Short mmCIF file of C-alpha atoms and ligand atoms in Angstrom, two decimals:
data_model
loop_
_atom_site.label_atom_id
_atom_site.label_comp_id
_atom_site.label_asym_id
_atom_site.label_seq_id
_atom_site.Cartn_x
_atom_site.Cartn_y
_atom_site.Cartn_z
CA MET A 1424 33.26 -17.16 -1.56
CA VAL A 1425 30.23 -17.50 0.67
CA PRO A 1426 30.30 -14.46 3.00
CA THR A 1427 30.29 -15.12 6.78
CA GLY A 1428 28.06 -13.22 9.24
CA PRO A 1429 29.46 -10.22 11.14
CA VAL A 1430 27.80 -7.55 8.98
CA ALA A 1431 24.37 -9.04 9.61
CA ARG A 1432 25.02 -9.27 13.34
CA ARG A 1433 26.13 -5.63 13.43
CA TYR A 1434 23.14 -4.53 11.35
CA HIS A 1435 20.77 -6.45 13.62
CA ASP A 1436 22.21 -4.94 16.80
CA LEU A 1437 22.34 -1.40 15.41
CA THR A 1438 18.69 -1.55 14.33
CA ALA A 1439 17.32 -3.11 17.52
CA HIS A 1440 14.45 -1.22 19.16
CA SER A 1441 14.61 -0.50 22.88
CA PRO A 1442 12.47 1.82 25.01
CA ASP A 1443 15.40 4.28 24.97
CA SER A 1444 16.11 4.09 21.24
CA VAL A 1445 12.45 4.63 20.36
CA ARG A 1446 12.13 7.62 22.70
CA ALA A 1447 15.39 9.14 21.47
CA SER A 1448 14.61 8.62 17.78
CA GLY A 1449 13.17 12.06 17.02
CA HIS A 1450 12.45 10.94 13.44
CA GLU A 1451 9.72 13.02 11.85
CA LEU A 1452 7.90 11.98 8.73
CA ASP A 1453 8.36 14.29 5.75
CA TRP A 1454 4.88 14.01 4.25
CA GLU A 1455 5.81 16.23 1.29
CA ASN A 1456 8.44 13.66 0.33
CA LYS A 1457 6.40 10.49 0.90
CA PRO A 1458 7.19 7.90 -1.81
CA PHE A 1459 4.48 6.97 -4.30
CA PRO A 1460 3.19 3.44 -3.60
CA PHE A 1461 3.45 2.15 -7.19
CA LYS A 1462 6.40 1.77 -9.54
CA VAL A 1463 5.27 3.12 -12.87
CA TYR A 1464 7.25 2.62 -16.07
CA THR A 1465 6.46 5.58 -18.27
CA ASP A 1466 7.94 4.41 -21.57
CA ILE A 1467 6.19 1.04 -21.91
CA PRO A 1468 2.52 0.45 -22.69
CA GLY A 1469 0.67 -1.60 -20.08
CA LEU A 1470 -0.93 -4.93 -20.90
CA HIS A 1471 -4.21 -4.85 -18.97
CA LEU A 1472 -4.69 -8.14 -17.18
CA PRO A 1473 -7.98 -10.02 -17.39
CA ARG A 1474 -10.37 -8.80 -14.67
CA GLU A 1475 -11.63 -12.31 -14.03
CA ILE A 1476 -9.95 -13.85 -11.03
CA ASP A 1477 -10.20 -17.44 -9.81
CA VAL A 1478 -12.25 -17.72 -6.58
CA LEU A 1479 -9.72 -20.23 -5.18
CA ALA A 1480 -12.23 -22.64 -3.67
CA THR A 1481 -9.57 -24.76 -1.92
CA PRO A 1482 -9.88 -24.27 1.87
CA ALA A 1483 -7.20 -21.80 2.92
CA LEU A 1484 -5.63 -24.13 5.49
CA ALA A 1485 -5.40 -26.96 2.97
CA ALA A 1486 -3.78 -24.62 0.44
CA ILE A 1487 -1.24 -23.45 3.04
CA GLY A 1488 -0.50 -27.15 3.54
CA GLY A 1489 0.23 -27.43 -0.19
CA GLU A 1490 -3.06 -28.93 -1.42
CA GLY A 1491 -4.99 -27.69 -4.43
CA ALA A 1492 -6.16 -28.34 -7.96
CA ALA A 1493 -4.57 -30.98 -10.15
CA PRO A 1494 -1.69 -29.55 -12.20
CA PRO A 1495 -3.04 -27.86 -15.34
CA ALA A 1496 -1.69 -28.76 -18.78
CA GLY A 1497 0.16 -25.47 -18.94
CA LEU A 1498 0.48 -22.08 -17.27
CA THR A 1499 -2.13 -19.63 -18.54
CA LEU A 1500 -2.30 -15.86 -18.27
CA ALA A 1501 -5.54 -16.32 -16.29
CA ALA A 1502 -3.77 -18.41 -13.62
CA LEU A 1503 -0.81 -16.04 -13.53
CA THR A 1504 -3.18 -13.09 -13.11
CA SER A 1505 -4.94 -14.76 -10.18
CA LEU A 1506 -1.56 -15.44 -8.57
CA LEU A 1507 -0.48 -11.81 -8.97
CA TYR A 1508 -3.79 -10.53 -7.60
CA TYR A 1509 -3.80 -12.70 -4.49
CA MET A 1510 -0.18 -12.00 -3.64
CA ALA A 1511 0.17 -8.33 -4.54
CA GLY A 1512 -3.16 -6.97 -5.78
CA VAL A 1513 -5.18 -4.09 -4.39
CA THR A 1514 -7.97 -5.71 -2.40
CA LYS A 1515 -9.42 -2.82 -0.37
CA ARG A 1516 -9.57 0.95 -0.37
CA LYS A 1517 -9.89 3.18 2.65
CA THR A 1518 -10.69 6.83 2.31
CA TYR A 1519 -9.94 9.20 5.14
CA PRO A 1520 -11.80 12.35 6.12
CA GLY A 1521 -10.00 15.17 4.33
CA GLY A 1522 -9.46 13.21 1.13
CA GLY A 1523 -6.58 10.84 1.85
CA GLU A 1524 -6.84 7.36 0.43
CA VAL A 1525 -4.89 4.13 0.99
CA LEU A 1526 -5.11 1.21 -1.39
CA PHE A 1527 -4.65 -1.85 0.79
CA ARG A 1528 -3.21 -4.98 -0.72
CA ALA A 1529 -3.68 -8.72 -0.46
CA ALA A 1530 -0.77 -9.21 1.97
CA ALA A 1531 0.09 -7.24 5.10
CA SER A 1532 2.94 -4.74 4.83
CA THR A 1533 4.75 -2.62 7.43
CA GLY A 1534 3.09 0.77 7.59
CA ALA A 1535 1.04 -0.03 4.46
CA LEU A 1536 4.04 1.24 2.49
CA TYR A 1537 4.13 -1.68 0.01
CA GLN A 1538 7.76 -1.54 -1.03
CA THR A 1539 7.71 -5.04 -2.52
CA GLU A 1540 7.59 -5.09 -6.33
CA VAL A 1541 6.85 -8.16 -8.44
CA TYR A 1542 8.37 -9.04 -11.83
CA VAL A 1543 7.48 -12.00 -14.04
CA VAL A 1544 10.19 -13.78 -16.01
CA ALA A 1545 7.87 -15.50 -18.45
CA GLY A 1546 8.59 -18.21 -21.00
CA THR A 1547 5.68 -20.46 -21.86
CA VAL A 1548 2.64 -18.63 -20.51
CA GLU A 1549 -0.41 -19.12 -22.70
CA GLY A 1550 -1.64 -15.62 -23.60
CA LEU A 1551 1.52 -13.73 -22.55
CA PRO A 1552 4.55 -13.12 -24.76
CA PRO A 1553 7.86 -14.33 -23.31
CA GLY A 1554 10.03 -11.76 -21.62
CA VAL A 1555 10.53 -9.95 -18.34
CA HIS A 1556 7.42 -8.09 -17.20
CA HIS A 1557 6.74 -5.77 -14.27
CA PHE A 1558 3.42 -6.08 -12.43
CA CYS A 1559 1.76 -2.83 -11.41
CA PRO A 1560 -1.13 -3.48 -8.98
CA GLY A 1561 -2.27 0.15 -9.35
CA ASP A 1562 -3.59 -0.18 -12.89
CA PHE A 1563 -3.51 -4.01 -12.86
CA THR A 1564 -1.12 -4.28 -15.79
CA LEU A 1565 2.06 -6.00 -16.85
CA ARG A 1566 4.72 -3.94 -18.63
CA ARG A 1567 7.24 -5.82 -20.72
CA LEU A 1568 10.76 -4.70 -19.86
CA ARG A 1569 12.52 -7.22 -22.14
CA GLY A 1570 11.23 -9.17 -25.09
CA GLU A 1571 13.37 -12.30 -24.97
CA ASP A 1572 12.79 -15.52 -23.02
CA ALA A 1573 15.25 -14.94 -20.16
CA ARG A 1574 14.48 -18.11 -18.20
CA ALA A 1575 17.81 -19.79 -19.02
CA ALA A 1576 19.69 -16.78 -17.64
CA LEU A 1577 17.56 -16.90 -14.50
CA ALA A 1578 18.18 -20.64 -14.11
CA GLU A 1579 21.91 -19.95 -14.32
CA ALA A 1580 21.64 -17.17 -11.73
CA ALA A 1581 19.72 -19.54 -9.43
CA ALA A 1582 22.15 -22.40 -10.11
CA ASP A 1583 19.11 -24.62 -10.61
CA ALA A 1584 17.32 -25.86 -13.74
CA THR A 1585 13.82 -25.16 -12.35
CA PRO A 1586 13.41 -21.49 -13.41
CA GLY A 1587 14.33 -22.56 -16.95
CA ARG A 1588 11.76 -25.36 -16.98
CA ARG A 1589 8.67 -23.71 -15.52
CA GLY A 1590 6.33 -21.42 -17.41
CA ALA A 1591 7.27 -18.39 -15.31
CA THR A 1592 9.26 -17.27 -12.28
CA LEU A 1593 8.11 -14.34 -10.16
CA VAL A 1594 10.88 -12.15 -8.78
CA LEU A 1595 10.15 -10.15 -5.62
CA THR A 1596 12.20 -7.02 -5.07
CA GLY A 1597 12.30 -4.39 -2.34
CA LEU A 1598 12.28 -0.67 -3.14
CA VAL A 1599 14.18 0.48 -0.09
CA TRP A 1600 13.19 4.15 0.06
CA ARG A 1601 9.47 3.43 -0.09
CA ASN A 1602 9.82 1.85 3.37
CA SER A 1603 12.88 3.63 4.80
CA TRP A 1604 11.05 6.96 4.37
CA LYS A 1605 9.35 5.93 7.63
CA TYR A 1606 11.43 3.16 9.15
CA ARG A 1607 14.96 4.21 8.18
CA ALA A 1608 17.60 1.51 8.68
CA ARG A 1609 15.16 -1.03 10.16
CA THR A 1610 13.73 -1.29 6.64
CA TYR A 1611 16.12 -4.08 5.73
CA ARG A 1612 14.25 -6.35 8.12
CA HIS A 1613 10.94 -5.18 6.70
CA LEU A 1614 11.93 -6.05 3.14
CA PHE A 1615 11.98 -9.70 4.15
CA TRP A 1616 9.03 -9.63 6.58
CA ASP A 1617 6.79 -8.08 3.94
CA GLY A 1618 8.26 -10.26 1.19
CA GLY A 1619 7.37 -13.15 3.50
CA THR A 1620 3.71 -12.19 3.94
CA MET A 1621 3.39 -11.92 0.16
CA LEU A 1622 5.03 -15.31 -0.27
CA ALA A 1623 2.58 -16.82 2.23
CA ASN A 1624 -0.24 -15.73 -0.07
CA ALA A 1625 1.64 -16.70 -3.22
CA LEU A 1626 2.63 -20.19 -2.07
CA ALA A 1627 -0.94 -20.98 -0.96
CA THR A 1628 -2.45 -19.51 -4.14
CA ALA A 1629 -0.02 -21.32 -6.41
CA ALA A 1630 -0.74 -24.60 -4.56
CA ALA A 1631 -4.51 -24.01 -4.89
CA LEU A 1632 -4.08 -23.46 -8.65
CA GLY A 1633 -1.97 -26.62 -9.02
CA LEU A 1634 1.11 -24.61 -10.04
CA ALA A 1635 3.68 -26.49 -7.88
CA PRO A 1636 5.51 -23.39 -6.58
CA ARG A 1637 9.22 -23.55 -5.81
CA LEU A 1638 11.00 -20.81 -3.87
CA PHE A 1639 14.62 -19.74 -4.39
CA THR A 1640 16.44 -17.63 -1.84
CA GLY A 1641 19.90 -18.35 -3.26
CA PHE A 1642 20.83 -16.66 -6.56
CA VAL A 1643 23.53 -14.51 -8.07
CA ASP A 1644 22.19 -11.14 -7.04
CA ALA A 1645 23.90 -9.04 -9.69
CA ALA A 1646 22.66 -11.32 -12.48
CA VAL A 1647 19.05 -11.00 -11.29
CA HIS A 1648 19.38 -7.23 -10.92
CA ARG A 1649 20.75 -6.99 -14.48
CA LEU A 1650 17.90 -9.09 -15.81
CA LEU A 1651 15.29 -6.78 -14.25
CA GLY A 1652 17.21 -3.58 -15.00
CA ILE A 1653 17.29 -2.54 -11.31
CA ASP A 1654 20.30 -1.02 -9.58
CA GLY A 1655 20.76 -3.59 -6.78
CA ALA A 1656 21.14 -0.87 -4.14
CA ARG A 1657 17.97 1.23 -4.05
CA GLU A 1658 15.96 -1.70 -5.38
CA VAL A 1659 17.12 -5.22 -4.51
CA ALA A 1660 16.01 -8.74 -5.41
CA LEU A 1661 14.61 -10.70 -2.46
CA ALA A 1662 13.39 -14.08 -3.70
CA LEU A 1663 12.31 -16.03 -6.79
CA LEU A 1664 9.18 -18.17 -7.09
CA SER A 1665 8.95 -20.58 -10.03
CA VAL A 1666 5.45 -21.71 -11.02
CA GLY A 1667 3.65 -23.88 -13.54
CA PRO A 1668 4.06 -27.38 -14.88
CA GLU A 1669 7.42 -28.56 -16.18
CA THR A 1670 8.16 -27.68 -19.79
CA PRO A 1671 11.15 -28.50 -21.99
CA PRO A 1672 14.10 -26.40 -20.76
CA ALA A 1673 14.33 -22.88 -22.17
CA ALA A 1674 17.00 -22.57 -24.85
CA SER A 1675 20.17 -20.91 -23.63
CA ALA A 1676 20.61 -17.40 -24.92
CA PRO A 1677 23.37 -14.78 -24.95
CA PRO A 1678 23.84 -12.94 -21.64
CA PRO A 1679 21.04 -10.38 -21.21
CA ALA A 1680 21.94 -6.93 -22.52
CA PRO A 1681 21.55 -4.02 -20.08
CA ILE A 1682 18.09 -2.42 -20.07
CA GLU A 1683 17.05 0.96 -18.82
CA HIS A 1684 13.50 2.23 -18.71
CA ALA A 1685 12.04 5.48 -17.47
CA THR A 1686 9.95 5.34 -14.29
CA LEU A 1687 8.03 7.94 -12.33
CA PRO A 1688 10.19 9.34 -9.52
CA LEU A 1689 9.33 7.77 -6.15
CA SER A 1690 9.33 11.15 -4.41
CA ARG A 1691 11.11 14.51 -4.58
CA HIS A 1692 14.34 13.08 -3.27
CA VAL A 1693 15.61 9.79 -1.92
CA VAL A 1694 17.47 9.42 1.37
CA ASP A 1695 19.82 6.43 1.22
CA GLU A 1696 20.32 4.13 4.21
CA PRO A 1697 23.94 2.94 4.24
CA LEU A 1698 23.23 0.16 6.78
CA VAL A 1699 20.63 -1.35 4.48
CA ALA A 1700 22.93 -1.18 1.46
CA GLN A 1701 25.78 -2.76 3.47
CA ALA A 1702 23.67 -5.60 4.84
CA HIS A 1703 22.40 -6.41 1.39
CA ALA A 1704 25.74 -6.17 -0.40
CA ALA A 1705 27.47 -8.28 2.27
CA SER A 1706 24.95 -11.08 1.78
CA ALA A 1707 25.15 -11.19 -2.02
CA LEU A 1708 26.32 -14.30 -3.84
CA ALA A 1709 28.68 -13.69 -6.75
CA THR A 1710 28.69 -16.86 -8.85
CA PRO A 1711 26.49 -19.93 -9.44
CA GLU A 1712 29.18 -21.99 -7.68
CA ASP A 1713 28.79 -19.77 -4.61
CA VAL A 1714 25.04 -20.36 -4.74
CA VAL A 1715 25.55 -24.13 -4.74
CA ARG A 1716 28.01 -23.93 -1.84
CA TRP A 1717 25.69 -21.63 0.10
CA ARG A 1718 22.75 -23.97 -0.30
CA ALA A 1719 24.69 -26.79 1.31
CA GLY A 1720 24.40 -24.98 4.69
CA ARG A 1721 22.82 -27.11 7.39
CA ALA A 1722 20.08 -25.76 9.65
CA PRO A 1723 21.05 -25.55 13.33
CA VAL A 1724 19.64 -28.24 15.60
CA PRO A 1725 16.29 -27.09 17.07
CA THR A 1726 16.02 -26.00 20.70
CA PRO A 1727 15.58 -29.16 22.84
CA ALA A 1728 12.03 -29.81 24.06
CA GLY A 1729 11.10 -29.62 27.72
CA ALA A 1730 9.98 -32.76 29.55
CA ARG A 1731 6.23 -32.14 29.43
CA LEU A 1732 4.43 -31.33 26.18
CA ILE A 1733 0.77 -30.32 25.79
CA ALA A 1734 -0.60 -31.94 22.65
CA LEU A 1735 -2.69 -29.65 20.42
CA PRO A 1736 -5.80 -30.97 18.64
CA PRO A 1737 -4.90 -32.30 15.17
CA PRO A 1738 -5.66 -29.56 12.62
CA ASP A 1739 -8.51 -29.97 10.14
CA PRO A 1740 -7.19 -28.46 6.92
CA ARG A 1741 -10.70 -28.50 5.41
CA ALA A 1742 -12.15 -26.29 8.15
CA GLY A 1743 -12.77 -22.62 7.50
CA ARG A 1744 -13.04 -20.36 4.50
CA ALA A 1745 -11.80 -20.91 0.99
CA LEU A 1746 -8.46 -19.31 0.18
CA GLY A 1747 -9.79 -16.66 -2.22
CA GLU A 1748 -12.37 -15.37 0.25
CA THR A 1749 -9.80 -15.50 3.06
CA ILE A 1750 -7.34 -13.29 1.20
CA GLN A 1751 -10.09 -10.94 0.08
CA ARG A 1752 -11.17 -10.46 3.72
CA ARG A 1753 -7.70 -10.33 5.30
CA GLY A 1754 -6.71 -7.16 7.07
CA SER A 1755 -4.80 -6.26 10.20
CA THR A 1756 -6.96 -6.26 13.30
CA ARG A 1757 -6.68 -2.80 14.87
CA SER A 1758 -8.10 -3.67 18.28
CA PHE A 1759 -8.55 -7.04 19.99
CA ALA A 1760 -11.51 -7.75 22.30
CA GLN A 1761 -9.62 -9.77 24.94
CA THR A 1762 -12.03 -12.65 24.32
CA PRO A 1763 -10.67 -16.20 24.10
CA LEU A 1764 -9.75 -18.32 21.11
CA GLY A 1765 -10.46 -22.04 21.11
CA VAL A 1766 -7.41 -24.25 21.49
CA ALA A 1767 -8.20 -25.84 18.11
CA GLU A 1768 -8.21 -22.38 16.48
CA LEU A 1769 -4.84 -21.54 17.99
CA GLY A 1770 -3.52 -24.98 17.06
CA ALA A 1771 -4.60 -24.55 13.44
CA ALA A 1772 -2.83 -21.19 13.22
CA LEU A 1773 0.36 -22.63 14.71
CA TRP A 1774 0.19 -25.59 12.35
CA ALA A 1775 -0.25 -23.23 9.40
CA THR A 1776 2.73 -21.05 10.37
CA SER A 1777 5.10 -23.96 10.23
CA ARG A 1778 4.11 -25.90 7.10
CA PRO A 1779 7.14 -26.85 5.03
CA VAL A 1780 8.12 -24.46 2.24
CA PRO A 1781 8.94 -25.97 -1.14
CA GLY A 1782 12.25 -24.19 -1.53
CA ASP A 1783 15.97 -24.37 -2.06
CA VAL A 1784 17.03 -24.32 1.61
CA PRO A 1785 15.49 -25.84 4.73
CA THR A 1786 13.08 -23.86 6.90
CA GLY A 1787 12.78 -24.28 10.67
CA LEU A 1788 15.37 -21.54 11.36
CA VAL A 1789 12.81 -19.70 13.48
CA ASP A 1790 11.17 -20.92 16.71
CA ILE A 1791 7.68 -19.87 17.73
CA TYR A 1792 7.41 -18.65 21.30
CA MET A 1793 4.03 -17.54 22.56
CA SER A 1794 2.45 -15.46 25.27
CA ALA A 1795 -1.04 -16.96 25.67
CA HIS A 1796 -3.59 -14.68 27.33
CA ALA A 1797 -6.98 -16.21 26.62
CA VAL A 1798 -7.09 -19.64 25.00
CA GLU A 1799 -9.80 -22.03 26.13
CA GLY A 1800 -8.33 -25.01 27.95
CA LEU A 1801 -4.83 -23.54 28.11
CA PRO A 1802 -3.51 -21.92 31.30
CA PRO A 1803 -2.36 -18.34 30.57
CA GLY A 1804 1.41 -18.19 30.30
CA THR A 1805 4.32 -18.62 27.94
CA TYR A 1806 4.95 -21.56 25.64
CA LEU A 1807 7.24 -22.78 22.89
CA TYR A 1808 5.49 -24.43 19.93
CA ARG A 1809 7.00 -27.78 18.87
CA ARG A 1810 6.18 -28.07 15.18
CA ASP A 1811 7.52 -31.65 15.02
CA ALA A 1812 5.01 -32.82 17.66
CA HIS A 1813 2.28 -30.18 17.07
CA ALA A 1814 2.42 -29.57 20.80
CA LEU A 1815 3.18 -26.81 23.27
CA ASP A 1816 6.13 -26.83 25.59
CA PRO A 1817 5.02 -24.83 28.67
CA LEU A 1818 7.60 -22.29 29.88
CA ASP A 1819 5.95 -20.17 32.55
CA THR A 1820 2.45 -19.70 33.94
CA GLY A 1821 0.92 -16.29 34.56
CA GLU A 1822 -1.12 -13.36 33.24
CA PHE A 1823 1.28 -11.61 30.91
CA ARG A 1824 -0.97 -9.23 28.93
CA ARG A 1825 0.76 -6.15 30.30
CA GLN A 1826 4.25 -7.50 29.61
CA ALA A 1827 3.31 -8.67 26.10
CA ALA A 1828 1.94 -5.23 25.19
CA PHE A 1829 5.16 -3.67 26.48
CA LEU A 1830 7.30 -6.04 24.40
CA CYS A 1831 5.37 -5.04 21.28
CA LEU A 1832 6.63 -1.46 21.46
CA GLU A 1833 3.99 -0.71 24.08
CA GLN A 1834 1.18 -1.36 21.60
CA PRO A 1835 -2.02 -2.61 23.28
CA LEU A 1836 -2.56 -5.10 20.43
CA GLY A 1837 0.23 -7.32 21.78
CA GLY A 1838 -1.47 -7.63 25.18
CA ASP A 1839 -5.13 -7.60 24.13
CA ALA A 1840 -4.58 -10.50 21.72
CA ALA A 1841 -5.67 -13.98 22.80
CA ALA A 1842 -2.16 -15.16 21.98
CA THR A 1843 0.89 -13.30 20.71
CA LEU A 1844 3.45 -15.26 18.70
CA PHE A 1845 7.09 -14.22 18.99
CA PHE A 1846 9.33 -15.58 16.25
CA LEU A 1847 12.86 -16.03 17.62
CA SER A 1848 15.89 -17.46 15.87
CA PRO A 1849 19.24 -18.84 16.98
CA LEU A 1850 20.68 -16.12 14.74
CA ASP A 1851 24.37 -16.65 15.42
CA ALA A 1852 24.07 -20.37 14.64
CA VAL A 1853 22.13 -19.55 11.45
CA LEU A 1854 24.79 -17.03 10.41
CA ALA A 1855 27.47 -19.65 11.10
CA ALA A 1856 25.63 -22.11 8.84
CA PHE A 1857 24.41 -19.79 6.06
CA GLY A 1858 26.74 -16.79 6.33
CA GLU A 1859 25.50 -13.23 5.89
CA ARG A 1860 22.60 -14.45 3.75
CA GLY A 1861 21.28 -16.41 6.71
CA TYR A 1862 19.94 -13.07 7.89
CA ARG A 1863 17.68 -12.86 4.86
CA LEU A 1864 16.49 -16.42 5.54
CA VAL A 1865 15.38 -15.88 9.14
CA ASN A 1866 13.54 -12.64 8.38
CA LEU A 1867 11.86 -14.13 5.32
CA GLU A 1868 10.84 -17.29 7.20
CA ALA A 1869 9.39 -15.26 10.08
CA GLY A 1870 7.47 -12.99 7.67
CA LEU A 1871 6.15 -16.03 5.83
CA ALA A 1872 5.11 -17.67 9.09
CA GLY A 1873 3.36 -14.45 10.16
CA GLY A 1874 1.65 -14.22 6.76
CA ARG A 1875 0.38 -17.77 7.13
CA ALA A 1876 -0.88 -16.96 10.63
CA TYR A 1877 -2.87 -14.07 9.14
CA LEU A 1878 -4.39 -16.41 6.55
CA ALA A 1879 -5.26 -19.09 9.12
CA ALA A 1880 -6.90 -16.47 11.34
CA TYR A 1881 -9.05 -15.01 8.57
CA ALA A 1882 -9.89 -18.50 7.31
CA LEU A 1883 -11.23 -19.45 10.75
CA GLY A 1884 -12.99 -16.16 11.47
CA PHE A 1885 -10.70 -14.39 13.89
CA GLY A 1886 -8.08 -11.69 13.42
CA ALA A 1887 -4.33 -11.07 13.37
CA SER A 1888 -1.77 -8.31 13.22
CA GLY A 1889 1.95 -8.22 12.57
CA LEU A 1890 3.79 -6.24 15.24
CA THR A 1891 7.19 -4.75 15.84
CA PHE A 1892 8.95 -5.17 19.18
CA TYR A 1893 11.71 -4.33 21.64
CA ASP A 1894 14.41 -6.78 20.59
CA ALA A 1895 16.34 -7.51 23.77
CA GLU A 1896 13.28 -7.29 26.00
CA VAL A 1897 11.58 -10.07 24.02
CA VAL A 1898 14.53 -12.41 24.48
CA ARG A 1899 14.74 -11.51 28.19
CA PHE A 1900 11.04 -12.30 28.61
CA PHE A 1901 11.55 -15.82 27.30
CA LEU A 1902 14.72 -16.62 29.28
CA PRO A 1903 16.12 -19.05 30.17
CA ARG A 1904 14.78 -21.02 27.18
CA ALA A 1905 15.55 -18.28 24.67
CA ALA A 1906 19.19 -17.88 25.76
CA GLY A 1907 21.33 -17.10 22.72
CA ALA A 1908 18.34 -16.40 20.46
CA ASP A 1909 17.31 -13.15 18.76
CA ALA A 1910 13.81 -11.77 18.27
CA ILE A 1911 12.86 -11.60 14.58
CA PHE A 1912 9.14 -10.83 14.25
CA VAL A 1913 5.81 -10.88 16.14
CA THR A 1914 2.22 -11.70 15.15
CA ALA A 1915 -0.76 -11.29 17.47
CA LEU A 1916 -3.91 -13.43 17.15
CA GLY A 1917 -7.35 -12.86 18.61
CA ARG A 1918 -10.90 -11.72 18.06
CA ALA A 1919 -11.39 -8.22 16.78
CA ARG A 1920 -13.28 -5.70 18.87
CA GLY A 1921 -16.29 -5.17 16.58
CA ALA A 1922 -16.72 -7.13 13.36
CA VAL A 1923 -13.52 -7.91 11.46
CA GLY A 1924 -13.15 -5.40 8.65
CA ASP A 1925 -15.62 -2.95 10.16
CA VAL A 1926 -12.90 -1.80 12.53
CA LEU A 1927 -11.15 -0.15 9.65
CA GLY A 1928 -14.32 0.91 7.92
CA LEU A 1929 -13.00 -0.77 4.80
CA ASN A 1930 -14.96 -0.84 1.60
CA THR A 1931 -14.11 -3.70 -0.66
CA ILE A 1932 -13.09 -2.03 -3.88
CA ALA A 1933 -14.36 -3.09 -7.25
CA ALA A 1934 -12.20 -6.20 -7.14
CA PRO A 1935 -11.85 -8.03 -10.42
CA THR A 1936 -14.78 -10.40 -10.98
CA ARG A 1937 -13.98 -13.74 -9.49
CA ARG A 1938 -14.73 -16.92 -11.35
CA SER A 1939 -14.83 -20.48 -10.05
C1 LIG B 383 5.88 -7.14 9.18
C2 LIG B 383 4.72 -6.35 9.69
C3 LIG B 383 4.86 -5.58 10.84
C4 LIG B 383 3.76 -4.84 11.31
N1 LIG B 383 3.88 -4.12 12.46
C5 LIG B 383 2.80 -3.46 12.96
C6 LIG B 383 2.86 -2.77 14.19
O1 LIG B 383 3.90 -2.74 14.86
N2 LIG B 383 1.74 -2.16 14.64
C7 LIG B 383 0.57 -2.18 13.94
O2 LIG B 383 -0.42 -1.61 14.39
N3 LIG B 383 0.47 -2.83 12.74
C8 LIG B 383 1.56 -3.47 12.25
N4 LIG B 383 1.46 -4.16 11.06
C9 LIG B 383 0.22 -4.13 10.28
C10 LIG B 383 0.35 -3.15 9.11
O3 LIG B 383 0.22 -1.83 9.58
C11 LIG B 383 -0.70 -3.48 8.05
O4 LIG B 383 -0.36 -4.69 7.47
C12 LIG B 383 -0.80 -2.43 6.98
O5 LIG B 383 -1.29 -1.22 7.47
C13 LIG B 383 -1.70 -2.90 5.86
O6 LIG B 383 -2.99 -3.13 6.35
P1 LIG B 383 -3.73 -4.53 6.28
O7 LIG B 383 -2.81 -5.56 6.88
O8 LIG B 383 -4.98 -4.33 7.04
O9 LIG B 383 -3.98 -4.85 4.84
C14 LIG B 383 2.55 -4.89 10.59
C15 LIG B 383 2.44 -5.66 9.45
C16 LIG B 383 3.51 -6.39 9.01
C17 LIG B 383 3.37 -7.24 7.78
#
């Protein structure tokens, strides 16, 4: 049975932000009980990964578009290490007066809470024994949770031969409490937004390394949870990413035995979020046949274009920084200068957000609305981006900085940006097509699009920040065009006040040596 969509709709409505809900929240952070940012297995020795990382010389925009090195003869531990570093590694450290320290990572994450864990189901990786490994960015190690080649079991769970035929598949999971400590029930959205920003990095990195990534959002959840030895409630599987050249299919093996390993406690005690658990359980797929049926869902027809489109300059994928340098520099801009972006810069970012994703279901479930405040050659106002025509559909003309800041939970970033992108989805139509799991798809796609916008911005020398928002107010702002849509995620683009990076006073940490 492929589940339908009422649980997702209820979850979405119950976790919507409004000016009233935010003011009435009264939630106070329990700093004594803050979850530790790394999952640490205490009963397994760590395999220290090589400290030499590929510089990823492919221009970031080209890599986002799927270009990169020729496919290597096989998947090596060196390539896998680079992939892990650029998707989930610690790239910067900030120390605060009074001794606090945050280890910032390659991809943006709500509240810098980093609840997304990465596992590697490895088969034929030169230099790495087969098995299921957990990646810990804190000490830059892999810990082997199982010793057998489990790729055939993963292929069965994904109802697709690919995970059994590639050198390795990365599994992204969300550790709910690490994020819900701060964001409570809204965390379920964040699992997919933050999973999406990591996938933006991972897809581009894997393309740059010639690893032909393939994303799976449909899988038998319980089978993947069993494989990783996670409970499927407090830690849940989000997506699979198969990488590396094709190999002969992994031999089938007996069903994986249960595993249980000791880990450091996340914090003194965990507070469960029933809405998160319900939304996840309701969107689970139970059998490979269900996965196949679910994948046959058809994307809703895109919103019809208005009569007059403004063509954007064709993007130059070779412009801007290389991917490795882009990811190393990426950070969230903390204050925008209200200075303009060029229309080509904006166009390149919009193009990047909506590149196809090599995956098991279609993308294009999310539309990109925009409040443009300062873009050279573009009248200030609201627009809808038409990815098929790489053009803007003008909606309304006006100076909307104040309104845009309000929509972004009254954060100045949303109004000071040169342009603020609002990702909206025809959610009910998506839920009708893809059932409860359609909710995962729209949030993941919006996070991925936002993650790509971050990369495009840092490739071209400007800044970006993900933002949260007042749900209904966003839709109201974009009426009548947005009638029937729901707000999913927001990303602001613009030039940082002060030099990018300096705003945070970040020191690049002793990153692994990078090799060309
Ligand atoms: C999905 C998402 C939502 C975010 N929402 C906000 C926000 O509402 N306000 C804000 O100032 N930063 C927001 N951020 C930025 C995060 O705070 C930032 O990514 C995190 O602190 C890590 O820092 P870095 O991006 O500089 O590495 C968001 C980031 C993401 C990925």
